Every structure is written in structure tokens, then in C-alpha cells.
Amino acid sequence: MAARRALITGVTGQDGSYLSEFLLEKQYDVAGFIRSSSTGHLGNVEHLRSRLHFYKGSLDDEMSIDSAMFDFAPDEVYNLGAEAAPADSFRRRVYTSDINALGPLRLFESVLRLRSSGKDVRVYQASSSEMFGAPAQVPQDETTILRPNNPYGAAKVLAHHNAHILRDGSDGLFISCGILFNHESPRRGMQYVTRKVSVGVACIANKVKNPPLNERGEPIVTADWKLHMGNLEAKRDWGYSKEYVQAMWLMLQRDQPDDFVVATGETHSIAELCDVAFAHAGLDWREHVVVDPHFVRPLETGPLCGNPAKAERVLGWKPQVKFKELVGVMVDADLEKFR
């Protein structure tokens, strides 16, 4: 029996890398869709270079999507590709919308064209808790009203609705949407707050002379060992990316497509994140964290807290790694990396 085939967009990101490892363990043949502008460095999947197939293209380029889709002919497609962290999307509204809203639609239509040739394909669409914006309902579940507070979330909503249209209408496309709440790991980009904090802690604890740059192109910690942050009262539901990719796969193993919230059901503020992360390295966060208006979003999202009851009941999925353990894993990894 031939191995099942999976095509992953955004394969070099944290989710794409963990999902690739997970699928390879299950004996899948895995392909990754990477940007045409890629310099050849494969980021989080560099160690898998010899085990993956790669296609260059972009979610704003229909021809490149079709080329990969028809050449590889996947059984499963995982659309994890996206542009910008939510906070960054305010600076790149149009491009973020093109990639995150119209990109999935281009991908869905490519799957439809492949299906017309006789190939049965199942699709996972990476929806997001950012679609909820500032919700009146806490916790949020699959029925919570969507009213995003940033361009990233708004684009994800359009993709989410188009997935429903293609799934529930006469096209009958198999698309399951994972409404994933914030999920982190040592492979997270430094433009995301959890990784910014863990890297900042490592650079301060290890007295790193040339720290990496933050999202403004400035050293992530200052010469007097300060970490500049935005709104410390913002609250998020943070889980472990390596666990969340398992839920993605489970969604595509069911007989019928559906939507699932993937979350821990717990919220923690950014102030709590700083407290736990700095304490893990024996530091007092109050001595090092500075609130900087430049890092405060124009419109805040949250409080975001997911209700994963449906995922547990239907998929048998339940998070195992708790907040403090996750933060410790990230800080330990960065203490080792930044010396």
C-alpha cells in the first residue's frame, strides 16, 4: 500500500515543522510549500531537508499552488501558511489580507481542480482565536461570534467563511477548520510575545553582548538589561505547538469535516508570562520589563480563552503541557541558544 501524502504550506514555521515530524513518524510522504523568495535556508525543517519534498511558490500565486498540487497529488493538505503576527498586521494590512484571506481560497480552488481529476483530498485550514477579537463570551467555543480586532484576524475570518461555503455547499469539499488558540514552543518566531520574553530572559541572564533584534529592528534588550514590552494586562490561552499539530491530523481522520477549538482552557496575562519566565532564570521581572507605547496594539484583542471540550469529546485530544512547564521549556532552550 502506497504511503499517504501530505502537502503543508508554511512548512518552515513552528507548526509546519512539528507536523512534518509527526507525519513522517506515521510513514507519510510529506511535501512542503515554501516561498519563492526563499534563500534556501529551511528554518525549523532544516534537519528534515533530505526527508521532505519542497515546492517553491506563494499563497498569492495561483499557478505555483496548482503546480505543487498537481505534481504531488496529496491526500491531505494542511494550510498553515500565513503572513505576519497579529500585531504586525496593522502595518501590512493589504498584503496580510491577500495571503491570509485570499491565499486559502486559492488553495481551496486548487484542491477542487485536483479533485475533478479524480483525486480525493482532505484539507485542514488554520483558523485562529484572533477571529474572536474582544469577545463578550468567555470562554470561546466553535459557536462564538466572530468579530476580529486586527487585520490578521479579519483575513482569517474571510478564509474561515469561505471554507464553510465550500464545505457546506454543493462543492462538498472536505475542509476542517482548527480554531487554534495561541500555541508556542522554542521554534516560535521572535516577533511573538512568548518567544520575545524567553529570548529576552536568556539575553539578560547570560549577559549577551549582541542580542538579536526585536520587531522594530532594535536590540531585544537594551544596554542596561531592559526588555521593552506592550500591554502587560493582555490575556491569552497559551498551549504547546507540538501537541496542537496532533489535533490537526485527528481532524482529517474523521468521516466528516468540522470545526474544532484547540486550546488549554486557561488564560494568563503577559505580566504572568514575564513573572514565570524571569523567575525560571532566577530573575525578578519587575527589574527588567519596561512598558513601551510603541509595542501597544492600536486595538487590543481578548481576553482569549478557548473551550476545548468538543476536541476532547470528538477527537480524543487533550492538552498535556501546562503553562509553567511550557514557559520553562522555552526559557531553557533560549538560555542554551543565546550565550
GROMACS .gro file of C-alpha atoms in nm:
model
  339
    1MET     CA    1   0.000   0.000   0.000
    2ALA     CA    2   0.137   0.341  -0.101
    3ALA     CA    3   0.217   0.590   0.171
    4ARG     CA    4  -0.033   0.867   0.230
    5ARG     CA    5   0.081   1.204   0.101
    6ALA     CA    6   0.053   1.537   0.282
    7LEU     CA    7   0.127   1.885   0.148
    8ILE     CA    8   0.200   2.153   0.411
    9THR     CA    9   0.205   2.526   0.345
   10GLY     CA   10   0.410   2.722   0.596
   11VAL     CA   11   0.623   2.413   0.649
   12THR     CA   12   0.922   2.605   0.789
   13GLY     CA   13   0.722   2.757   1.076
   14GLN     CA   14   0.691   2.600   1.421
   15ASP     CA   15   0.363   2.422   1.341
   16GLY     CA   16   0.483   2.307   1.000
   17SER     CA   17   0.799   2.159   1.146
   18TYR     CA   18   0.626   1.972   1.429
   19LEU     CA   19   0.356   1.849   1.191
   20SER     CA   20   0.619   1.728   0.944
   21GLU     CA   21   0.791   1.527   1.217
   22PHE     CA   22   0.457   1.386   1.334
   23LEU     CA   23   0.351   1.279   0.983
   24LEU     CA   24   0.690   1.131   0.898
   25GLU     CA   25   0.664   0.916   1.210
   26LYS     CA   26   0.333   0.791   1.068
   27GLN     CA   27   0.510   0.699   0.744
   28TYR     CA   28   0.356   0.978   0.534
   29ASP     CA   29   0.524   1.114   0.225
   30VAL     CA   30   0.545   1.487   0.311
   31ALA     CA   31   0.591   1.791   0.089
   32GLY     CA   32   0.645   2.150   0.199
   33PHE     CA   33   0.535   2.462   0.015
   34ILE     CA   34   0.790   2.741   0.067
   35ARG     CA   35   0.803   3.097  -0.056
   36SER     CA   36   0.955   3.171  -0.398
   37SER     CA   37   1.183   3.425  -0.229
   38SER     CA   38   1.332   3.158  -0.001
   39THR     CA   39   1.712   3.178   0.012
   40GLY     CA   40   1.748   2.804   0.059
   41HIS     CA   41   1.759   2.804   0.438
   42LEU     CA   42   1.476   2.585   0.564
   43GLY     CA   43   1.442   2.721   0.917
   44ASN     CA   44   1.273   2.477   1.153
   45VAL     CA   45   1.282   2.190   0.899
   46GLU     CA   46   1.649   2.218   0.805
   47HIS     CA   47   1.707   1.886   0.987
   48LEU     CA   48   1.439   1.726   0.767
   49ARG     CA   49   1.578   1.854   0.437
   50SER     CA   50   1.651   1.505   0.298
   51ARG     CA   51   1.315   1.363   0.407
   52LEU     CA   52   1.077   1.623   0.261
   53HIS     CA   53   0.981   1.731  -0.089
   54PHE     CA   54   0.982   2.108  -0.146
   55TYR     CA   55   0.786   2.329  -0.384
   56LYS     CA   56   0.855   2.700  -0.425
   57GLY     CA   57   0.565   2.936  -0.454
   58SER     CA   58   0.334   3.163  -0.262
   59LEU     CA   59  -0.027   3.177  -0.150
   60ASP     CA   60  -0.071   3.487  -0.368
   61ASP     CA   61   0.041   3.292  -0.678
   62GLU     CA   62  -0.230   3.061  -0.812
   63MET     CA   63  -0.004   2.898  -1.071
   64SER     CA   64   0.256   2.795  -0.813
   65ILE     CA   65  -0.017   2.645  -0.593
   66ASP     CA   66  -0.155   2.443  -0.884
   67SER     CA   67   0.192   2.329  -0.986
   68ALA     CA   68   0.263   2.185  -0.642
   69MET     CA   69  -0.087   2.043  -0.601
   70PHE     CA   70  -0.097   1.856  -0.931
   71ASP     CA   71   0.264   1.735  -0.918
   72PHE     CA   72   0.247   1.598  -0.563
   73ALA     CA   73  -0.123   1.498  -0.566
   74PRO     CA   74  -0.163   1.494  -0.185
   75ASP     CA   75  -0.424   1.303   0.012
   76GLU     CA   76  -0.416   1.572   0.281
   77VAL     CA   77  -0.339   1.943   0.262
   78TYR     CA   78  -0.252   2.143   0.574
   79ASN     CA   79  -0.277   2.516   0.512
   80LEU     CA   80  -0.055   2.663   0.784
   81GLY     CA   81   0.095   2.939   0.571
   82ALA     CA   82   0.015   3.293   0.685
   83GLU     CA   83   0.158   3.643   0.677
   84ALA     CA   84   0.254   3.843   0.985
   85ALA     CA   85   0.196   3.812   1.353
   86PRO     CA   86  -0.138   3.971   1.452
   87ALA     CA   87   0.030   4.284   1.591
   88ASP     CA   88   0.240   4.327   1.275
   89SER     CA   89  -0.069   4.305   1.051
   90PHE     CA   90  -0.162   4.666   1.131
   91ARG     CA   91   0.145   4.772   0.930
   92ARG     CA   92   0.079   4.537   0.636
   93ARG     CA   93  -0.298   4.531   0.605
   94VAL     CA   94  -0.334   4.471   0.231
   95TYR     CA   95  -0.063   4.207   0.195
   96THR     CA   96  -0.177   4.029   0.512
   97SER     CA   97  -0.530   4.019   0.372
   98ASP     CA   98  -0.414   3.885   0.037
   99ILE     CA   99  -0.213   3.599   0.190
  100ASN     CA  100  -0.439   3.510   0.485
  101ALA     CA  101  -0.781   3.562   0.325
  102LEU     CA  102  -0.742   3.506  -0.050
  103GLY     CA  103  -0.450   3.265  -0.017
  104PRO     CA  104  -0.664   2.991   0.141
  105LEU     CA  105  -0.933   3.047  -0.124
  106ARG     CA  106  -0.676   2.999  -0.399
  107LEU     CA  107  -0.566   2.680  -0.225
  108PHE     CA  108  -0.924   2.552  -0.185
  109GLU     CA  109  -0.996   2.609  -0.553
  110SER     CA  110  -0.676   2.429  -0.649
  111VAL     CA  111  -0.794   2.133  -0.441
  112LEU     CA  112  -1.126   2.143  -0.625
  113ARG     CA  113  -0.944   2.130  -0.958
  114LEU     CA  114  -0.735   1.835  -0.840
  115ARG     CA  115  -1.048   1.660  -0.717
  116SER     CA  116  -1.207   1.697  -1.060
  117SER     CA  117  -0.927   1.476  -1.192
  118GLY     CA  118  -1.040   1.201  -0.955
  119LYS     CA  119  -0.817   1.266  -0.653
  120ASP     CA  120  -0.985   1.270  -0.311
  121VAL     CA  121  -0.825   1.541  -0.095
  122ARG     CA  122  -0.887   1.649   0.263
  123VAL     CA  123  -0.794   1.999   0.379
  124TYR     CA  124  -0.701   2.143   0.716
  125GLN     CA  125  -0.746   2.519   0.739
  126ALA     CA  126  -0.561   2.701   1.015
  127SER     CA  127  -0.824   2.932   1.158
  128SER     CA  128  -0.735   3.140   1.463
  129SER     CA  129  -0.857   3.261   1.800
  130GLU     CA  130  -0.777   3.610   1.670
  131MET     CA  131  -1.106   3.582   1.478
  132PHE     CA  132  -1.291   3.636   1.808
  133GLY     CA  133  -1.145   3.982   1.870
  134ALA     CA  134  -1.273   4.117   2.201
  135PRO     CA  135  -1.545   3.857   2.270
  136ALA     CA  136  -1.837   3.904   2.506
  137GLN     CA  137  -1.834   3.528   2.574
  138VAL     CA  138  -1.561   3.368   2.786
  139PRO     CA  139  -1.453   3.100   2.720
  140GLN     CA  140  -1.493   3.091   2.342
  141ASP     CA  141  -1.607   2.782   2.152
  142GLU     CA  142  -1.697   2.686   1.795
  143THR     CA  143  -2.023   2.887   1.810
  144THR     CA  144  -1.884   3.215   1.947
  145ILE     CA  145  -1.950   3.521   1.727
  146LEU     CA  146  -1.651   3.630   1.519
  147ARG     CA  147  -1.561   4.000   1.540
  148PRO     CA  148  -1.186   4.044   1.489
  149ASN     CA  149  -0.986   4.339   1.619
  150ASN     CA  150  -0.692   4.331   1.378
  151PRO     CA  151  -0.631   4.279   1.003
  152TYR     CA  152  -0.483   3.933   1.067
  153GLY     CA  153  -0.799   3.814   1.240
  154ALA     CA  154  -1.025   3.977   0.980
  155ALA     CA  155  -0.842   3.795   0.700
  156LYS     CA  156  -0.869   3.466   0.888
  157VAL     CA  157  -1.245   3.520   0.921
  158LEU     CA  158  -1.288   3.552   0.544
  159ALA     CA  159  -1.090   3.232   0.489
  160HIS     CA  160  -1.294   3.058   0.760
  161HIS     CA  161  -1.623   3.160   0.598
  162ASN     CA  162  -1.505   3.054   0.252
  163ALA     CA  163  -1.407   2.717   0.396
  164HIS     CA  164  -1.765   2.679   0.524
  165ILE     CA  165  -1.913   2.782   0.189
  166LEU     CA  166  -1.706   2.524   0.000
  167ARG     CA  167  -1.770   2.260   0.265
  168ASP     CA  168  -2.141   2.307   0.325
  169GLY     CA  169  -2.247   2.396  -0.028
  170SER     CA  170  -2.277   2.181  -0.338
  171ASP     CA  171  -1.897   2.159  -0.374
  172GLY     CA  172  -1.884   1.941  -0.061
  173LEU     CA  173  -1.511   1.993  -0.011
  174PHE     CA  174  -1.364   1.822   0.294
  175ILE     CA  175  -1.225   2.118   0.493
  176SER     CA  176  -1.183   2.104   0.870
  177CYS     CA  177  -1.103   2.429   1.046
  178GLY     CA  178  -0.888   2.428   1.355
  179ILE     CA  179  -0.957   2.737   1.565
  180LEU     CA  180  -0.624   2.728   1.743
  181PHE     CA  181  -0.556   2.950   2.038
  182ASN     CA  182  -0.203   3.077   2.098
  183HIS     CA  183   0.044   2.791   2.081
  184GLU     CA  184   0.413   2.829   2.146
  185SER     CA  185   0.747   2.648   2.151
  186PRO     CA  186   1.121   2.713   2.124
  187ARG     CA  187   1.060   2.721   1.746
  188ARG     CA  188   0.827   3.023   1.769
  189GLY     CA  189   0.939   3.337   1.586
  190MET     CA  190   1.079   3.619   1.798
  191GLN     CA  191   0.806   3.858   1.683
  192TYR     CA  192   0.564   3.666   1.908
  193VAL     CA  193   0.543   3.777   2.269
  194THR     CA  194   0.624   3.443   2.438
  195ARG     CA  195   0.944   3.397   2.240
  196LYS     CA  196   1.034   3.764   2.278
  197VAL     CA  197   1.016   3.715   2.654
  198SER     CA  198   1.210   3.385   2.661
  199VAL     CA  199   1.485   3.531   2.439
  200GLY     CA  200   1.493   3.848   2.648
  201VAL     CA  201   1.531   3.645   2.967
  202ALA     CA  202   1.815   3.443   2.815
  203CYS     CA  203   1.999   3.752   2.691
  204ILE     CA  204   1.970   3.922   3.031
  205ALA     CA  205   2.060   3.613   3.234
  206ASN     CA  206   2.360   3.533   3.012
  207LYS     CA  207   2.463   3.899   2.966
  208VAL     CA  208   2.461   3.861   2.587
  209LYS     CA  209   2.658   4.149   2.432
  210ASN     CA  210   2.495   4.136   2.088
  211PRO     CA  211   2.130   4.033   2.137
  212PRO     CA  212   1.903   3.965   1.840
  213LEU     CA  213   1.674   4.239   1.711
  214ASN     CA  214   1.308   4.285   1.804
  215GLU     CA  215   1.019   4.363   1.567
  216ARG     CA  216   1.128   4.729   1.548
  217GLY     CA  217   1.478   4.635   1.438
  218GLU     CA  218   1.627   4.728   1.777
  219PRO     CA  219   1.821   4.503   2.020
  220ILE     CA  220   1.567   4.289   2.203
  221VAL     CA  221   1.720   4.401   2.534
  222THR     CA  222   1.882   4.737   2.598
  223ALA     CA  223   2.234   4.805   2.717
  224ASP     CA  224   2.103   4.838   3.073
  225TRP     CA  225   1.927   4.499   3.050
  226LYS     CA  226   1.570   4.616   2.995
  227LEU     CA  227   1.307   4.434   2.785
  228HIS     CA  228   1.057   4.670   2.623
  229MET     CA  229   0.703   4.531   2.612
  230GLY     CA  230   0.349   4.642   2.526
  231ASN     CA  231   0.026   4.585   2.720
  232LEU     CA  232   0.112   4.362   3.016
  233GLU     CA  233  -0.253   4.310   3.107
  234ALA     CA  234  -0.345   4.136   2.780
  235LYS     CA  235  -0.453   3.777   2.843
  236ARG     CA  236  -0.409   3.472   2.625
  237ASP     CA  237  -0.466   3.098   2.629
  238TRP     CA  238  -0.119   2.952   2.565
  239GLY     CA  239  -0.052   2.590   2.472
  240TYR     CA  240   0.230   2.380   2.323
  241SER     CA  241   0.257   2.372   1.944
  242LYS     CA  242   0.393   2.017   1.936
  243GLU     CA  243   0.067   1.893   2.092
  244TYR     CA  244  -0.159   2.110   1.880
  245VAL     CA  245  -0.042   1.963   1.547
  246GLN     CA  246  -0.172   1.625   1.662
  247ALA     CA  247  -0.522   1.776   1.676
  248MET     CA  248  -0.484   1.896   1.315
  249TRP     CA  249  -0.416   1.542   1.197
  250LEU     CA  250  -0.702   1.397   1.401
  251MET     CA  251  -0.946   1.636   1.233
  252LEU     CA  252  -0.864   1.491   0.891
  253GLN     CA  253  -0.905   1.130   1.006
  254ARG     CA  254  -1.277   1.170   1.076
  255ASP     CA  255  -1.555   1.073   0.835
  256GLN     CA  256  -1.692   1.428   0.822
  257PRO     CA  257  -1.520   1.769   0.827
  258ASP     CA  258  -1.594   2.007   1.114
  259ASP     CA  259  -1.463   2.298   1.321
  260PHE     CA  260  -1.271   2.249   1.645
  261VAL     CA  261  -1.137   2.487   1.908
  262VAL     CA  262  -0.789   2.374   2.017
  263ALA     CA  263  -0.689   2.536   2.345
  264THR     CA  264  -0.599   2.474   2.710
  265GLY     CA  265  -0.899   2.648   2.868
  266GLU     CA  266  -0.666   2.860   3.085
  267THR     CA  267  -0.570   3.226   3.047
  268HIS     CA  268  -0.261   3.406   3.169
  269SER     CA  269  -0.161   3.770   3.136
  270ILE     CA  270   0.161   3.886   2.976
  271ALA     CA  271   0.264   4.007   3.322
  272GLU     CA  272   0.226   3.646   3.445
  273LEU     CA  273   0.428   3.528   3.147
  274CYS     CA  274   0.709   3.767   3.240
  275ASP     CA  275   0.693   3.664   3.605
  276VAL     CA  276   0.720   3.292   3.531
  277ALA     CA  277   0.986   3.330   3.261
  278PHE     CA  278   1.219   3.558   3.457
  279ALA     CA  279   1.174   3.357   3.778
  280HIS     CA  280   1.274   3.041   3.588
  281ALA     CA  281   1.614   3.204   3.534
  282GLY     CA  282   1.635   3.337   3.890
  283LEU     CA  283   1.544   3.696   3.793
  284ASP     CA  284   1.280   3.947   3.905
  285TRP     CA  285   1.086   4.063   3.600
  286ARG     CA  286   0.998   4.396   3.758
  287GLU     CA  287   1.363   4.494   3.745
  288HIS     CA  288   1.387   4.436   3.372
  289VAL     CA  289   1.049   4.482   3.197
  290VAL     CA  290   0.955   4.829   3.068
  291VAL     CA  291   0.615   4.917   2.916
  292ASP     CA  292   0.676   5.090   2.583
  293PRO     CA  293   0.382   5.256   2.397
  294HIS     CA  294   0.542   5.159   2.065
  295PHE     CA  295   0.454   4.795   2.135
  296VAL     CA  296   0.090   4.854   2.234
  297ARG     CA  297  -0.157   4.746   1.964
  298PRO     CA  298  -0.394   5.010   1.817
  299LEU     CA  299  -0.684   4.783   1.919
  300GLU     CA  300  -0.647   4.509   2.179
  301THR     CA  301  -0.776   4.154   2.144
  302GLY     CA  302  -0.911   3.937   2.424
  303PRO     CA  303  -0.949   3.809   2.679
  304LEU     CA  304  -0.900   3.494   2.476
  305CYS     CA  305  -0.976   3.164   2.644
  306GLY     CA  306  -1.074   2.855   2.448
  307ASN     CA  307  -1.316   2.581   2.541
  308PRO     CA  308  -1.163   2.259   2.400
  309ALA     CA  309  -1.448   2.034   2.518
  310LYS     CA  310  -1.554   1.938   2.165
  311ALA     CA  311  -1.199   1.845   2.064
  312GLU     CA  312  -1.171   1.624   2.371
  313ARG     CA  313  -1.512   1.465   2.320
  314VAL     CA  314  -1.493   1.407   1.943
  315LEU     CA  315  -1.121   1.381   1.868
  316GLY     CA  316  -0.999   1.243   2.199
  317TRP     CA  317  -0.747   1.530   2.212
  318LYS     CA  318  -0.650   1.697   2.537
  319PRO     CA  319  -0.354   1.926   2.617
  320GLN     CA  320  -0.091   1.782   2.848
  321VAL     CA  321   0.175   2.053   2.884
  322LYS     CA  322   0.073   2.329   3.125
  323PHE     CA  323   0.164   2.697   3.113
  324LYS     CA  324   0.457   2.698   3.358
  325GLU     CA  325   0.611   2.389   3.200
  326LEU     CA  326   0.581   2.540   2.852
  327VAL     CA  327   0.745   2.866   2.959
  328GLY     CA  328   1.024   2.669   3.128
  329VAL     CA  329   1.088   2.467   2.811
  330MET     CA  330   1.116   2.788   2.607
  331VAL     CA  331   1.341   2.969   2.853
  332ASP     CA  332   1.572   2.667   2.889
  333ALA     CA  333   1.604   2.638   2.511
  334ASP     CA  334   1.694   3.007   2.476
  335LEU     CA  335   1.934   3.003   2.770
  336GLU     CA  336   2.120   2.735   2.577
  337LYS     CA  337   2.094   2.916   2.242
  338PHE     CA  338   2.190   3.270   2.346
  339ARG     CA  339   2.515   3.277   2.537
   0.00000   0.00000   0.00000
